[in-house]
Short mmCIF file of C-alpha atoms in Angstrom, two decimals:
data_model
loop_
_atom_site.label_atom_id
_atom_site.label_comp_id
_atom_site.label_asym_id
_atom_site.label_seq_id
_atom_site.Cartn_x
_atom_site.Cartn_y
_atom_site.Cartn_z
CA MET A 13 120.58 102.84 82.11
CA PRO A 14 122.08 105.54 84.32
CA THR A 15 124.06 104.66 87.43
CA SER A 16 124.88 108.21 88.57
CA VAL A 17 123.91 111.81 87.99
CA VAL A 18 125.70 115.00 88.96
CA LEU A 19 123.22 117.73 89.84
CA ALA A 20 123.13 120.68 92.21
CA GLY A 21 126.88 120.22 92.69
CA ARG A 22 126.66 116.65 93.93
CA SER A 23 127.17 113.19 92.47
CA VAL A 24 124.22 110.94 93.26
CA ARG A 25 123.81 107.18 92.76
CA VAL A 26 120.91 106.19 90.48
CA ARG A 27 119.15 102.84 90.83
CA PRO A 28 116.57 101.35 88.47
CA VAL A 29 113.17 100.58 89.98
CA PRO A 30 110.30 98.61 88.43
CA ARG A 31 106.88 100.10 87.75
CA THR A 32 104.03 99.47 90.16
CA PRO A 33 101.21 97.04 89.25
CA GLU A 34 99.24 100.16 88.22
CA GLY A 35 101.96 101.02 85.67
CA VAL A 36 103.38 104.01 87.57
CA MET A 37 107.11 104.51 87.97
CA GLY A 38 108.25 103.06 91.28
CA VAL A 39 110.32 104.72 94.00
CA LEU A 40 113.26 103.71 96.15
CA PRO A 41 112.67 102.35 99.67
CA GLU A 42 111.44 105.20 101.87
CA THR A 43 114.56 105.03 104.03
CA ASP A 44 116.76 105.93 101.03
CA LYS A 45 117.22 109.67 101.35
CA THR A 46 120.29 110.21 99.17
CA GLU A 47 119.84 108.33 95.89
CA MET A 48 117.63 108.69 92.82
CA ALA A 49 115.46 106.16 91.06
CA THR A 50 115.10 105.69 87.32
CA ASP A 51 112.40 103.80 85.45
CA LEU A 52 113.53 100.19 84.92
CA GLY A 53 112.88 99.40 81.28
CA GLY A 54 111.98 103.02 80.53
CA VAL A 55 113.58 105.58 78.24
CA GLU A 56 117.35 105.59 78.64
CA ALA A 57 119.66 108.58 78.90
CA GLY A 58 120.70 109.72 75.43
CA ALA A 59 117.69 108.11 73.72
CA ALA A 60 116.53 109.79 70.52
CA HIS A 61 112.92 110.04 71.77
CA GLY A 62 110.99 110.25 75.03
CA ARG A 63 111.77 111.20 78.59
CA LEU A 64 114.33 109.70 80.94
CA LEU A 65 112.50 109.51 84.29
CA LEU A 66 114.17 110.18 87.63
CA ASN A 67 112.69 110.61 91.10
CA THR A 68 113.84 110.92 94.69
CA HIS A 69 112.34 111.35 98.13
CA THR A 70 111.43 114.49 100.04
CA TRP A 71 111.38 114.26 103.85
CA PRO A 72 109.44 116.42 106.29
CA ASP A 73 112.63 117.17 108.26
CA GLY A 74 114.35 118.54 105.13
CA SER A 75 117.13 115.93 105.10
CA ALA A 76 116.49 114.13 101.79
CA LEU A 77 117.82 114.75 98.30
CA GLY A 78 114.40 115.98 97.14
CA ASN A 79 114.56 118.76 99.73
CA ARG A 80 117.98 119.88 98.40
CA LEU A 81 116.65 119.88 94.85
CA LEU A 82 113.63 121.95 95.85
CA ALA A 83 115.97 124.49 97.46
CA ARG A 84 118.67 124.61 94.76
CA LEU A 85 117.75 123.15 91.36
CA ARG A 86 116.66 125.87 88.95
CA PRO A 87 116.29 126.31 85.19
CA GLY A 88 119.73 126.62 83.62
CA ALA A 89 121.25 123.92 85.86
CA ARG A 90 123.13 121.07 84.22
CA LEU A 91 122.59 117.36 84.84
CA VAL A 92 125.38 114.97 83.93
CA VAL A 93 123.95 111.47 83.67
CA SER A 94 126.43 108.58 83.48
CA GLY A 95 126.27 104.84 83.26
CA HIS A 96 128.10 101.91 81.75
CA GLY A 97 130.84 104.03 80.17
CA ARG A 98 128.53 106.64 78.63
CA THR A 99 127.59 110.17 79.62
CA GLN A 100 124.67 112.39 78.61
CA CYS A 101 124.39 116.02 79.68
CA TYR A 102 121.09 117.84 80.08
CA ARG A 103 120.18 121.42 80.93
CA VAL A 104 117.06 122.18 82.99
CA PHE A 105 114.70 124.44 81.07
CA SER A 106 111.56 124.32 83.22
CA ARG A 107 110.50 123.77 86.83
CA GLN A 108 106.80 123.19 87.46
CA GLN A 109 104.80 122.49 90.60
CA VAL A 110 101.48 120.69 90.17
CA LEU A 111 98.82 119.35 92.49
CA ALA A 112 99.47 115.67 93.18
CA SER A 113 95.78 114.98 92.57
CA ASN A 114 96.02 116.47 89.05
CA GLY A 115 99.40 115.03 88.09
CA TYR A 116 101.17 116.12 84.94
CA PRO A 117 99.72 114.22 81.97
CA GLY A 118 102.42 112.99 79.62
CA TRP A 119 105.31 113.52 82.03
CA ASP A 120 106.43 109.95 81.33
CA ARG A 121 105.99 109.96 77.54
CA ARG A 122 108.09 107.61 75.43
CA ARG A 123 107.82 109.63 72.19
CA GLY A 124 108.71 113.15 71.16
CA THR A 125 111.87 115.14 71.72
CA PRO A 126 114.42 113.63 74.11
CA GLN A 127 114.34 115.00 77.64
CA ALA A 128 115.01 114.09 81.24
CA VAL A 129 112.42 114.67 83.97
CA ILE A 130 113.03 114.70 87.72
CA ILE A 131 110.00 114.48 90.01
CA VAL A 132 109.81 114.93 93.79
CA CYS A 133 107.04 115.33 96.33
CA SER A 134 106.50 118.93 97.43
CA GLY A 135 103.95 121.25 98.95
CA ARG A 136 102.43 120.27 102.28
CA ARG A 137 102.92 116.83 103.81
CA LEU A 138 99.57 115.24 104.67
CA GLY A 139 101.02 111.99 106.01
CA PRO A 140 103.69 109.38 105.26
CA GLY A 141 104.32 109.43 101.52
CA ASP A 142 101.36 111.78 100.99
CA TRP A 143 102.16 115.33 99.82
CA THR A 144 99.86 117.90 98.22
CA ASP A 145 102.10 118.66 95.23
CA ARG A 146 104.77 117.35 92.90
CA THR A 147 107.62 119.40 91.51
CA LEU A 148 108.98 118.44 88.10
CA TRP A 149 112.14 119.63 86.40
CA PHE A 150 112.34 119.18 82.63
CA ALA A 151 115.77 119.10 80.96
CA ARG A 152 116.95 118.93 77.34
CA PRO A 153 120.09 117.28 75.99
CA TYR A 154 123.02 119.66 76.22
CA LEU A 155 126.23 119.62 74.21
CA GLY A 156 127.74 122.89 75.43
CA GLY A 157 127.00 126.36 74.16
CA ARG A 158 123.26 126.75 73.71
CA PRO A 159 120.89 123.97 74.88
CA ALA A 160 119.37 121.81 72.14
CA ALA A 161 115.90 122.89 70.96
#
């Protein structure tokens, strides 16, 4: 289970959060603007299959980590995920923005090629915790040189 990630030039604390009663990955308390959440009991960094899930908040005043990611995190960026004496590097290969109402089916899959996914609220803010879109970054394990297929 990750405890930190280095991305967009910054080291960020990662905390595990449980899923909601509906089975959706939870989020950190809304006042936490600087950390990331990971899926408690979900796919771990370095797993042979499935997607490591990470999320963070976006704030209307632009002061949260999600806002910085929206401004700076692009395909080609590296993520260095660490925890409990282990490190796994990933390279972002895709950034996608989707309507929140449509979601991104399979973004939290537990099978298939190993990846990490970061998700943040984006688009237009309709109200507290209610945004029109979600932005997702997909990353593959990276060992240096060319990213893994």
